[in-house]
XYZ file of C-alpha atoms in Angstrom:
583
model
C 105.416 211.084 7.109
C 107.144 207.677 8.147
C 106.129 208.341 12.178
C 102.933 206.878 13.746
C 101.331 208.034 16.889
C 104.229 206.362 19.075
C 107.312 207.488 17.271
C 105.067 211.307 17.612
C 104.946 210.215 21.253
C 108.494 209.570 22.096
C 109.576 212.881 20.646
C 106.880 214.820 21.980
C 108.408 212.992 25.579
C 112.009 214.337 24.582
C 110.646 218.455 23.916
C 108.924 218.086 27.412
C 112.050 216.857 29.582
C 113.827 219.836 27.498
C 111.300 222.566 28.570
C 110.990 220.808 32.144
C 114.807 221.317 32.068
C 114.765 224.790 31.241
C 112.388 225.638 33.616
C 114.639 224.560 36.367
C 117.580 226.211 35.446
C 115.740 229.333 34.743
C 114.461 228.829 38.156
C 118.156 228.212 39.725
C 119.221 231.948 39.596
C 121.256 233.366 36.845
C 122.536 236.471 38.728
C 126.167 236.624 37.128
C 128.237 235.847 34.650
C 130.048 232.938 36.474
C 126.691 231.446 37.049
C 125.212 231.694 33.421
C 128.420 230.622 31.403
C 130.143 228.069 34.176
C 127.192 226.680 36.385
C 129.075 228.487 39.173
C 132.082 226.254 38.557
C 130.924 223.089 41.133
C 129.651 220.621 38.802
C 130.834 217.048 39.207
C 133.557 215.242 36.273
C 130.757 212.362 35.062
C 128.594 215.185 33.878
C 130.665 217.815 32.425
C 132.366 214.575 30.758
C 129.445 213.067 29.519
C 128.448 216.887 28.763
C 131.839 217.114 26.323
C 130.637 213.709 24.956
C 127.524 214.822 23.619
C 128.235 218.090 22.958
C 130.586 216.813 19.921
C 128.345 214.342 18.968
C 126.240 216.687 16.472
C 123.808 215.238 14.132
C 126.375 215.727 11.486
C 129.004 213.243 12.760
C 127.629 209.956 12.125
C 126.468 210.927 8.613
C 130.728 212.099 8.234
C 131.396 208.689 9.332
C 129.533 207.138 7.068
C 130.773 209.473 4.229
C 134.316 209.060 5.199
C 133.611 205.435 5.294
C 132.449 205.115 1.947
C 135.545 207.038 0.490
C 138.428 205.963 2.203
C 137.169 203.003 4.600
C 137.485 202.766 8.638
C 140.812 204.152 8.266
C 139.388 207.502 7.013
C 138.284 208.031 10.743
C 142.017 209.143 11.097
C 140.958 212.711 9.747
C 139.319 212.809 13.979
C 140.899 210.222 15.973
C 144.348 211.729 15.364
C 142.901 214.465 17.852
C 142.725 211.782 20.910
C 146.489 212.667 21.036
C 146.466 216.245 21.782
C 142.589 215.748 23.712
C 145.261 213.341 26.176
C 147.950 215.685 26.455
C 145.317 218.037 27.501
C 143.917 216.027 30.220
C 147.366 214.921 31.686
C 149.128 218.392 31.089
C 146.295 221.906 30.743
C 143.338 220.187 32.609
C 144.317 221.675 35.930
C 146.600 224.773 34.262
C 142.685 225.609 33.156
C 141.255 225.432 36.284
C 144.197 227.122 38.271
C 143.667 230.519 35.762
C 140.027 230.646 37.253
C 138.546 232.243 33.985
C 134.956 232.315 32.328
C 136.316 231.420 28.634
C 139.839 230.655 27.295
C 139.646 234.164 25.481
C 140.013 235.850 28.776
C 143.025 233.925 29.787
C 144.971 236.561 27.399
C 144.110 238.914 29.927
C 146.370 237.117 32.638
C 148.511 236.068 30.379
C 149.726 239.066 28.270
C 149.693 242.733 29.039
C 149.303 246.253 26.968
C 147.853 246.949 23.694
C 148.657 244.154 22.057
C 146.525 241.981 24.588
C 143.662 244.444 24.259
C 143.717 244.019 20.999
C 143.912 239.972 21.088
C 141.281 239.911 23.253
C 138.662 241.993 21.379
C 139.497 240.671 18.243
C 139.628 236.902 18.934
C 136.209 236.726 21.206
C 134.385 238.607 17.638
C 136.568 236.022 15.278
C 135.194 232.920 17.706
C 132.365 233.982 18.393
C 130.664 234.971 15.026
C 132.800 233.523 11.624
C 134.158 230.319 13.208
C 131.234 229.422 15.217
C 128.705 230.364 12.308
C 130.875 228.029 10.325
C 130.807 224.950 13.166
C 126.935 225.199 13.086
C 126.979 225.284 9.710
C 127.745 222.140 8.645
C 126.098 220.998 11.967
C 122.985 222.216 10.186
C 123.766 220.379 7.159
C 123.549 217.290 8.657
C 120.312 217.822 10.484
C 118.983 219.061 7.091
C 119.889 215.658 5.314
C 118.165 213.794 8.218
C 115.022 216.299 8.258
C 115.266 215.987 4.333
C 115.136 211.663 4.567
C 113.077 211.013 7.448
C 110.322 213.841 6.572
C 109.883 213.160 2.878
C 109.970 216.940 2.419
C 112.992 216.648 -1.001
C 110.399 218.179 -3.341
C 108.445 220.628 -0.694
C 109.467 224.400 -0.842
C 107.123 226.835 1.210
C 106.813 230.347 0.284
C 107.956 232.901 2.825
C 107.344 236.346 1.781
C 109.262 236.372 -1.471
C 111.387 233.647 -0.764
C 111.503 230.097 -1.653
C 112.629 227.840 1.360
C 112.768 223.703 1.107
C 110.962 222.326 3.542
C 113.906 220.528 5.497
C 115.344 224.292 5.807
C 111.700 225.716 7.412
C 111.914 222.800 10.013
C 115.408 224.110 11.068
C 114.728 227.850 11.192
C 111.377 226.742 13.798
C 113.717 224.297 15.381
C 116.676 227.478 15.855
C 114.126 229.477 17.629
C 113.134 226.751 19.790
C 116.851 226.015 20.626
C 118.263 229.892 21.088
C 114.775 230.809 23.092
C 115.467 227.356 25.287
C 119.449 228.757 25.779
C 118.662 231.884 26.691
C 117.181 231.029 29.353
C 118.804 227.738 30.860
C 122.656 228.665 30.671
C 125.323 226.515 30.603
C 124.040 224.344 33.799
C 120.198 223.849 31.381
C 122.823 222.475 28.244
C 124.970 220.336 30.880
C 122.104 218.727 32.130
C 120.614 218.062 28.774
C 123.575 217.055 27.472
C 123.482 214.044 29.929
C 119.729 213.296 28.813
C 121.160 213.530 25.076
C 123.881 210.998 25.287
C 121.835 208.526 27.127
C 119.285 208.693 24.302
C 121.994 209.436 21.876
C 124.183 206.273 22.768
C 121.460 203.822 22.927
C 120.047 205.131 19.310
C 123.381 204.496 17.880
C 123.682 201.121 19.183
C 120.072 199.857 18.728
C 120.493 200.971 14.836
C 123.658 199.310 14.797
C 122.398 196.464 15.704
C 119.357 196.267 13.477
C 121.795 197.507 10.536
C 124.222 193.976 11.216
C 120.858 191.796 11.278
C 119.421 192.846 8.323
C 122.218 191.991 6.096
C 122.699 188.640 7.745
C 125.655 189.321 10.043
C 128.930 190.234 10.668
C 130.289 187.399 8.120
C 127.709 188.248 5.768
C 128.399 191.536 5.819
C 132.305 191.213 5.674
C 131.380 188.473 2.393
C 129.534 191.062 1.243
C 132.029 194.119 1.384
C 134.599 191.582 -0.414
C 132.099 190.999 -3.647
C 131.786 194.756 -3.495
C 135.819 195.625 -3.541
C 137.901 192.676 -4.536
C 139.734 190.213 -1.872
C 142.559 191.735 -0.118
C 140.786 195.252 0.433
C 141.423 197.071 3.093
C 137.845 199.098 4.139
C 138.057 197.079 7.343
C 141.741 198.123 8.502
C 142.119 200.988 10.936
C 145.814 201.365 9.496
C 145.706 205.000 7.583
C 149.389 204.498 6.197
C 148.536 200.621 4.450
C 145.102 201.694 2.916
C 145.256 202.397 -0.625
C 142.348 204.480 -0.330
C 144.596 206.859 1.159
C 147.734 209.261 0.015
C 150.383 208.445 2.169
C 151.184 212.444 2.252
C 147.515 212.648 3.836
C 148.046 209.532 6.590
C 151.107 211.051 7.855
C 149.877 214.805 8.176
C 146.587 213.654 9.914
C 149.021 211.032 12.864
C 151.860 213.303 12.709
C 150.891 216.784 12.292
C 147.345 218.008 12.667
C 146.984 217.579 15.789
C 149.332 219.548 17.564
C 149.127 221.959 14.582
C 145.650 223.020 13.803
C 143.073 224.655 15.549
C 139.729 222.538 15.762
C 136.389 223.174 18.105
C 136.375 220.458 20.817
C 140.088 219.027 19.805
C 142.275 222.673 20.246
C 146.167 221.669 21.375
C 146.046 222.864 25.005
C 142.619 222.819 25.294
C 140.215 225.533 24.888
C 136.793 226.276 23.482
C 133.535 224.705 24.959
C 136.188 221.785 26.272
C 137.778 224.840 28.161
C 134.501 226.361 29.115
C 133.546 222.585 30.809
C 136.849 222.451 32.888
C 136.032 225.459 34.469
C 132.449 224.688 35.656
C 134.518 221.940 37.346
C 134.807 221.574 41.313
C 138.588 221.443 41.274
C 141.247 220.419 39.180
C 140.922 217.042 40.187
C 137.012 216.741 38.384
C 138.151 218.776 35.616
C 140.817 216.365 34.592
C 138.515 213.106 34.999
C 135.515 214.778 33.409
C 138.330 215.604 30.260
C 139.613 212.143 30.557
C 136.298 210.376 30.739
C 135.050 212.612 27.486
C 138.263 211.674 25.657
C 137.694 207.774 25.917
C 134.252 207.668 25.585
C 134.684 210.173 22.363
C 137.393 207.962 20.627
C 137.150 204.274 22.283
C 133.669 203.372 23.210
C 131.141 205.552 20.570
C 132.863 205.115 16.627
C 131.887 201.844 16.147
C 128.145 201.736 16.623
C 128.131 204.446 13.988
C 131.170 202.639 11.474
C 128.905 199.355 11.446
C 126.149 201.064 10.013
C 128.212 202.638 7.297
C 129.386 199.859 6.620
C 126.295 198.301 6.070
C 124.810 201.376 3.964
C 127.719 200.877 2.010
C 126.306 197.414 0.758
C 122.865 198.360 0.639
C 122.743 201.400 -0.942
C 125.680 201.543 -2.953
C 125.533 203.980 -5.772
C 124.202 206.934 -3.170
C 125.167 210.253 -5.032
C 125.417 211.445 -1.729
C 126.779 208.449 0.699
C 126.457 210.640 4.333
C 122.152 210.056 3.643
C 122.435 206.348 3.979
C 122.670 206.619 7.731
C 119.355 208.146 7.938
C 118.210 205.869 5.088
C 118.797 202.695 7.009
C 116.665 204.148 10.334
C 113.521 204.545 7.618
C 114.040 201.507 6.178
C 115.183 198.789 9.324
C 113.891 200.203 12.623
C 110.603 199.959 13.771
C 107.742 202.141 15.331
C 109.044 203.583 18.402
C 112.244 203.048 17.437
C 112.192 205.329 14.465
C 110.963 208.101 17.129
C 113.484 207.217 19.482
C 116.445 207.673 16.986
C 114.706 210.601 15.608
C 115.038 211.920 19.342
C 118.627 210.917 19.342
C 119.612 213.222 16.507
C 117.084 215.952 17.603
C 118.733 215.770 20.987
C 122.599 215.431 19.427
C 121.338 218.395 16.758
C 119.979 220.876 19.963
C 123.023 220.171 22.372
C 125.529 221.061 20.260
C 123.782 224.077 18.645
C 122.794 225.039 22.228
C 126.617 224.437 23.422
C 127.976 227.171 20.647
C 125.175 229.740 21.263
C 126.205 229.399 24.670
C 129.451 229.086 24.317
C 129.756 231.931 21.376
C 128.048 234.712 23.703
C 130.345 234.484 26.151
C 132.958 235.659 24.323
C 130.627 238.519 22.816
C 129.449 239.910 26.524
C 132.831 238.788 28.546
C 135.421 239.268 26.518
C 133.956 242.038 24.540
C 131.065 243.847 25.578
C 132.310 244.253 29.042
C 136.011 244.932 28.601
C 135.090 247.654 25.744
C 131.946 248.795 25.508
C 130.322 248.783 29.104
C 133.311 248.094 31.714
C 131.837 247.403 35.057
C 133.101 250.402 36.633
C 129.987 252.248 35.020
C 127.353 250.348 37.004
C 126.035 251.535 40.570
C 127.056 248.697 42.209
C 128.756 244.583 40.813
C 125.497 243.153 41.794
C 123.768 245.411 39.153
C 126.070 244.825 36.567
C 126.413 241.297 36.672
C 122.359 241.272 35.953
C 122.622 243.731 33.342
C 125.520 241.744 31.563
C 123.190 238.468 32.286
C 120.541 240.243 30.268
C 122.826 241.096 27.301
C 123.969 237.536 27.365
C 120.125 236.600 27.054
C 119.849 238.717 24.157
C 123.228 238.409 22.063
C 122.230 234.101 21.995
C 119.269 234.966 20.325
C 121.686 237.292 18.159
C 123.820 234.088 17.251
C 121.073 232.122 16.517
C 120.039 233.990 13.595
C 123.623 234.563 12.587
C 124.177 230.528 12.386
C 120.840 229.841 10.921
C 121.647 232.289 8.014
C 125.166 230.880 7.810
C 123.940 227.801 7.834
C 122.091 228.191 4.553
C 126.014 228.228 2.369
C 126.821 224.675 3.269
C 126.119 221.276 1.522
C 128.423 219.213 2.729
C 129.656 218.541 6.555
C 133.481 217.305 5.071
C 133.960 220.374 4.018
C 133.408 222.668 6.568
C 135.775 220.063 9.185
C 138.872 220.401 6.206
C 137.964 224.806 5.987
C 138.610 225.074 9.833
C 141.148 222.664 9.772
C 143.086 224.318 7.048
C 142.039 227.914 8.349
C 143.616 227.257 11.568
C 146.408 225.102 10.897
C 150.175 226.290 12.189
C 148.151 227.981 15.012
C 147.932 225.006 17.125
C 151.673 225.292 18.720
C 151.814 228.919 19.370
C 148.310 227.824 21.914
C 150.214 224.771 23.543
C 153.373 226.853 24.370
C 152.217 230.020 25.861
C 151.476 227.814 28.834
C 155.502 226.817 29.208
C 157.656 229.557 27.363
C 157.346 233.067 29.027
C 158.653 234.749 25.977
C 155.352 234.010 23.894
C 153.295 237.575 23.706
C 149.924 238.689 22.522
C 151.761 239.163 19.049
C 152.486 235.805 18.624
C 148.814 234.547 18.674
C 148.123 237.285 16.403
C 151.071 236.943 13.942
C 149.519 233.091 14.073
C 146.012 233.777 12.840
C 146.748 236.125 10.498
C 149.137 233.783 8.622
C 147.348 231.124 8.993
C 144.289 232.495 7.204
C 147.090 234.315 4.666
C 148.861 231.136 4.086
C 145.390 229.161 3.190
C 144.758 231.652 1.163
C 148.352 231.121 -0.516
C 147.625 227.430 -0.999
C 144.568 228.467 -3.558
C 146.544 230.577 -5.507
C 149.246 228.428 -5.784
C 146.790 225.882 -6.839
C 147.386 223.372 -3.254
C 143.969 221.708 -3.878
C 145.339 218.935 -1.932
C 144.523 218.646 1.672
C 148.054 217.356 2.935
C 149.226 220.214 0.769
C 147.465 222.529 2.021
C 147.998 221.727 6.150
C 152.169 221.364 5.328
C 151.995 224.888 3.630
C 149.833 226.841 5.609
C 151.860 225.085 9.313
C 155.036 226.133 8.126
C 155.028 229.598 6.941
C 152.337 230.297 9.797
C 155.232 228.365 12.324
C 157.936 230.770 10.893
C 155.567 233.982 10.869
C 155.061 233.565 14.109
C 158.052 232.627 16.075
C 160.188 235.325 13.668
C 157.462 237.903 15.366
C 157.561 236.621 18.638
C 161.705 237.267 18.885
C 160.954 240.561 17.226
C 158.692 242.016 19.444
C 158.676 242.974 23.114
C 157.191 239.868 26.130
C 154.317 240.871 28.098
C 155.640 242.922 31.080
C 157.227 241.587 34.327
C 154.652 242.144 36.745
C 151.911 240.469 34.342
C 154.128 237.472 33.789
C 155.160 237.053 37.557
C 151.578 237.319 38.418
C 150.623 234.729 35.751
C 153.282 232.182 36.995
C 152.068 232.697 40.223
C 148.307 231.969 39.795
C 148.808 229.344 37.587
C 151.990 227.377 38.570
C 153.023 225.691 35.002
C 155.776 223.242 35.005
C 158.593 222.664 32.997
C 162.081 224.708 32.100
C 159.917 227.890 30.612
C 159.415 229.853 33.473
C 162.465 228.914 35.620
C 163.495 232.935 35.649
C 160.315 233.576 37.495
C 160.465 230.266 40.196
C 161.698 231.072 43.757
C 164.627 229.054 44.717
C 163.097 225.830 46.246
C 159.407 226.287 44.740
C 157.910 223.415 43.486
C 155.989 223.066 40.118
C 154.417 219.755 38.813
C 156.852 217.846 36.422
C 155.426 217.410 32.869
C 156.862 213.790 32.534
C 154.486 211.951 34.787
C 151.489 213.911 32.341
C 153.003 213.230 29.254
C 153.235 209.064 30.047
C 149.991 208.876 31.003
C 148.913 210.569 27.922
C 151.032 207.994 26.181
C 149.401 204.811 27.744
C 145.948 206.234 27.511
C 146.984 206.679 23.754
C 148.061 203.569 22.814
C 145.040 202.051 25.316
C 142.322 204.053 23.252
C 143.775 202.210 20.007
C 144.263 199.144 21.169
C 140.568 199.177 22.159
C 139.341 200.410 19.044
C 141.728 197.752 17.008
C 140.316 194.766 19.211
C 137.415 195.413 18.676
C 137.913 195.482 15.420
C 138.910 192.180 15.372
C 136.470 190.757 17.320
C 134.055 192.158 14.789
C 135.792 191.055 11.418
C 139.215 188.840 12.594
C 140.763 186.801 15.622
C 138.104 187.059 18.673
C 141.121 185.927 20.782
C 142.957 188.691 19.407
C 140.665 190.817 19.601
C 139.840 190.749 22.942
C 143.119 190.432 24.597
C 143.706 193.917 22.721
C 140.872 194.920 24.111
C 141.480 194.464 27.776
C 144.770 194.816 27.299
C 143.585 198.540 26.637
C 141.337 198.814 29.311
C 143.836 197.523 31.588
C 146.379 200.657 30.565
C 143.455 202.815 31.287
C 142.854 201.330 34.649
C 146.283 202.029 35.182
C 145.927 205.782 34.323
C 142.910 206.447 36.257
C 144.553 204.858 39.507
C 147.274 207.622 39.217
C 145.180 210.390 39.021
C-alpha cells in the first residue's frame, strides 16, 4: 500500500463532501421525474458545462491518451478531437432546438417528433438499446481503466479473494464495493447530486492532471530534455510531437481522413452524438433557457478539446521515455503518480481518478434509467393514466427510478468484467454506430425523415459491422467507410419508401420547436420567422479553427517557436472571444 496517513486523509475528505452532497440533494425534494433526471431544468451554463466536462473525463481517458500516444503519437488524439466539430455545430445549431422540445431525454423527443407505430416502436426499443447494451458497454471500458489504476496504485496484480466459488482479483473486488457505493449514492442524489459533484470532480480532477504533469516534465529534466530524449528514442525527423494526423507516418492516411472527414458527422458516440443527444442532451435541458444551454455546451466543448489534453499528453509523453517497453503502455500514467508525486499528492490524484471514475459511472446510471422509467416503463408498462392522481405517479415513477439505478449498476459491473482494453470498446461503439450519425442531425431540418429511418439506421449499422467481419474489414477506416455507406443507403432508400409521420404531429413539432432552414418551409406561415442556420454554422467554424489553433500553439510553445506559439494561441482565444460576444 503506497498511501500514508495523509494521502488516506485526503480521500477519506473526498467520500465525505460526496455523502455531504448526497444528503442535500436527497434533502432537496425528488417529487417528479423532471426534478430527479433534469434538476427541474434551472441550473446555471458554468455548472452544467463544467458538469459535461467532467462527466467525459472518466478514469479511462488519460490512460487512452497515453496509449494512443505511445502508438501513433499526439496526432493519434484525432480518433476524439475530430468530435469538437460536430460538439460546435451542436452548440451553434441543436443547443436551443433541445431546449425548445422541453423533453426529459433525447429518446422522448421521437415522441414529438414522429407519430404511429413506428414511433412506439422507436421509442421502446431505443430507451432498452441505450439504456442497457450501449451503456453497459461505455462503463465497461470506463471500468477498465479504473481497474488498471486500482491494479498499479494498490499493489493488488497477484491478490485474488475467494467469493463463494469464485475467484475475483483484487482490483475487480475494489470496483464491485466501489459500484455499490456509487449506484446507492445515485439513487438517491439525482441528476442535481451528480451536477454538483461533477463541479467538485473537475476542480480536483483538473488540478491532479496538471500537478502530475508538471512533476512528470521535472523529473526527466524538462521540456528540451524530454523532446532530446523522444529523438534518441525514434530517430530525428519523427513526428510523435505533430498534431498533423495526415503527415504522421504512424498513421494510414485512409484512417486520418475518416477520423477529420467522416466520423464525426457519421457515427454515433456517448458525449460527441451529431445533433447532440445523450447525457450532453440530458444537461441542456436542466438548463434555464436556451441561452445557458448553449454557453454551458460551448464552455464544455472548449474546455474538453482546448484547455484539458495537454496536461494528460505531457505525461505520456514522458511515460513513453521512462517506461518504454510497457506490455501494456495505458499503465504508465498511473505508474508515473507511484513513482514521482509525493505524500498528499499521491492521495490527491488518487481522489482525482476516484472522483473522474464515480461521476461518470454516476452520470450513465443516471442517465441510463431515465430512459428505462421515461421512455419505457411509463409509456408501456404503467402509463400515468393508471395512478389516482399525477402527484402520485410522479412519486411512484421516482421510486422505480431509485430502484432500476441500482438495476444498472449491477448490469455494468457484470459487463464490465469482458473488457481489457479501453481502445477497444471507443472503436466497437464507434463502428457499431457509424452511418447513424446523419439520419440524427437531419430529422431536425428535413420533415420527410420518419421513425423508420432511425430504425432502418441502427439496424444496418449493427448489420453492416457485422458485414465488415465477415468480409474480413479488420481495418478500422475499413470498417467506418463500409458500415456509413450501406447504413447511408439503407436508410434514406427506407425513408422514401415509407410513409412521414402524420400532419398534425409534424405541424405541432415545427411549431414547438421552430427549426430553421429550407426543410420545413411547407409547414412555415407566410411571414414567420425561423433562425437562419448560417450565422450558427460560422461560429461553429471560428470556434473550430480557434480550438486548434490553441491546441497547435501550445504545442509550440511546448516543443517549437514560443513566438509562434503564442500568437496561435491568442490568436485562438481571440476567435473565441469573438464567438462568445455574439451569443
Amino acid at each position: 500500500m503506497p498511501f500514508n496517513w495523509l494521502d488516506l486523509t485526503v480521500i477519506a475528505g473526498y467520500i465525505a463532501i460526496m455523502v455531504i452532497v448526497g444528503y442535500y440533494a436527497q434533502k432537496r425534494g425528488q417529487e417528479t421525474l423532471e426534478d430527479y433526471f433534469t434538476g427541474s431544468k434551472n441550473l446555471p451554463w458554468w455548472l452544467i458545462g463544467i458538469s459535461m466536462v467532467a462527466t467525459t473525463f472518466a478514469a479511462d481517458t488519460p490512460l487512452a491518451v497515453t496509449g494512443i500516444v505511445a502508438s501513433e503519437g499526439i496526432a493519434g488524439n484525432w480518433i476524439w478531437w475530430n468530435f469538437m466539430f460536430s460538439g460546435l455545430i451542436t452548440v451553434f445549431l441543436y443547443a436551443k432546438l433541445w431546449k425548445r422540445a422541453d423533453v426529459i431525454t433525447d429518446v422522448e423527443f421521437i415522441n414529438i417528433r414522429y407519430s404511429g407505430k413506428p414511433a412506439r416502436i422507436l421509442r421502446g426499443f431505443r430507451s432498452l438499446y441505450l439504456a442497457f447494451p450501449i451503456n453497459c458497454i461505455i462503463l465497461g471500458w470506463v471500468t477498465v481503466g479504473m481497474a488498471k489504476i486500482i491494479t498499479v496504485l494498490f499493489g493488488v496484480q497477484n491478490l485474488v479473494i475467494e467469493v463463494g466459488t469464485l475467484n475475483l482479483a483484487g482490483e475487480w473486488v475494489i470496483i464491485l464495493i466501489m459500484y455499490l457505493m456509487i449506484g446507492i449514492y445515485i439513487a438517491f442524489s439525482g441528476l442535481w447530486g451528480v451536477i454538483v459533484t461533477d463541479f467538485i470532480q473537475f476542480i480536483i480532477a483538473m488540478g491532479g492532471s496538471i500537478l502530475l504533469a508538471w512533476f512528470a516534465v521535472d523529473h526527466i529534466g524538462g521540456l528540451g530534455n524530454l523532446q532530446s530524449e523522444l529523438t534518441d528514442m525514434f530517430g530525428t525527423g519523427h513526428h510523435m510531437l505533430s498534431i498533423n494526423p495526415l503527415t504522421s507516418p504512424d498513421i494510414a492516411i485512409a484512417t486520418a481522413l475518416v477520423w477529420v472527414g467522416m466520423m464525426w458527422w457519421a457515427s454515433w458516440y456517448p458525449g460527441s452524438e451529431p445533433g447532440g443527444g445523450g447525457y450532453i442532451a440530458q444537461r441542456m435541458f436542466s438548463a434555464k433557457d436556451e441561452k445557458n444551454a448553449v454557453g454551458g455546451t460551448l464552455l464544455f466543448n472548449v474546455a474538453h478539446f482546448a484547455l484539458r489534453p495537454w496536461p494528460w499528453i505531457l505525461v505520456a509523453l514522458v511515460a513513453l521515455v521512462v517506461y518504454p517497453n510497457l506490455d501494456d503502455p495505458e499503465t504508465g500514467y498511473p505508474l508515473l503518480m507511484l513513482d514521482l508525486l509525493p505524500s498528499g499528492l499521491l492521495g490527491l490524484l488518487a481522489v482525482a481518478f476516484l472522483a473522474a471514475f464515480i461521476s461518470t459511472v454516476s452520470t450513465h446510471l443516471n442517465w441510463g434509467a431515465s430512459y428505462v422509467v421515461n421512455d419505457f416503463y411509463k409509456p408501456f408498462l404503467k402509463p400515468e393514466s393508471e395512478f389516482e392522481s399525477k402527484e402520485k405517479a410522479q412519486l411512484h415513477y421516482v421510486r422505480v427510478s431509485r430502484w432500476t439505478t441500482l438495476l444498472m449498476m449491477v448490469a455494468a459491473a457484470l459487463v464490465s468484467l469482458m473488457f481489457d482494453t479501453v481502445r477497444g470498446g471507443w472503436e466497437a461503439i464507434l463502428s457499431i454506430g457509424a452511418g447513424t450519425g446523419l439520419v440524427y442531425m437531419l430529422r431536425w431540418f428535413w420533415w420527410r425523415i420518419n421513425a423508420w429511418s432511425e430504425i432502418a439506421a441502427m439496424a444496418a449499422a449493427a448489420t453492416g459491422f457485422g458485414l465488415t467481419k465477415l468480409l474480413g474489414y479488420d481495418d478500422f477506416a475499413q470498417q467506418m467507410i463500409f458500415t456509413t455507406i450501406f447504413a447511408t443507403f439503407i436508410w434514406v432508400a427506407v425513408t422514401f419508401l415509407t410513409k412521414p409521420a402524420d400532419e398534425e404531429t409534424l405541424q405541432s413539432f415545427f411549431d414547438r420547436v421552430k427549426p430553421g432552414g429550407p426543410g420545413w418551409s411547407r409547414f412555415q406561415t407566410t411571414g414567420e420567422q425561423t433562425y437562419s442556420l448560417l450565422p450558427g454554422l460560422s461560429y461553429a467554424a471560428i470556434s473550430g479553427a480557434s480550438i486548434i489553433a490553441i491546441l497547435f500553439g501550445m504545442g509550440e510553445i511546448f516543443f517549437g517557436s514560443g513566438w509562434m506559439g503564442t500568437g496561435a494561441f491568442l490568436l485562438g482565444m481571440g476567435g473565441l472571444w469573438f464567438v462568445v460576444k455574439k451569443i
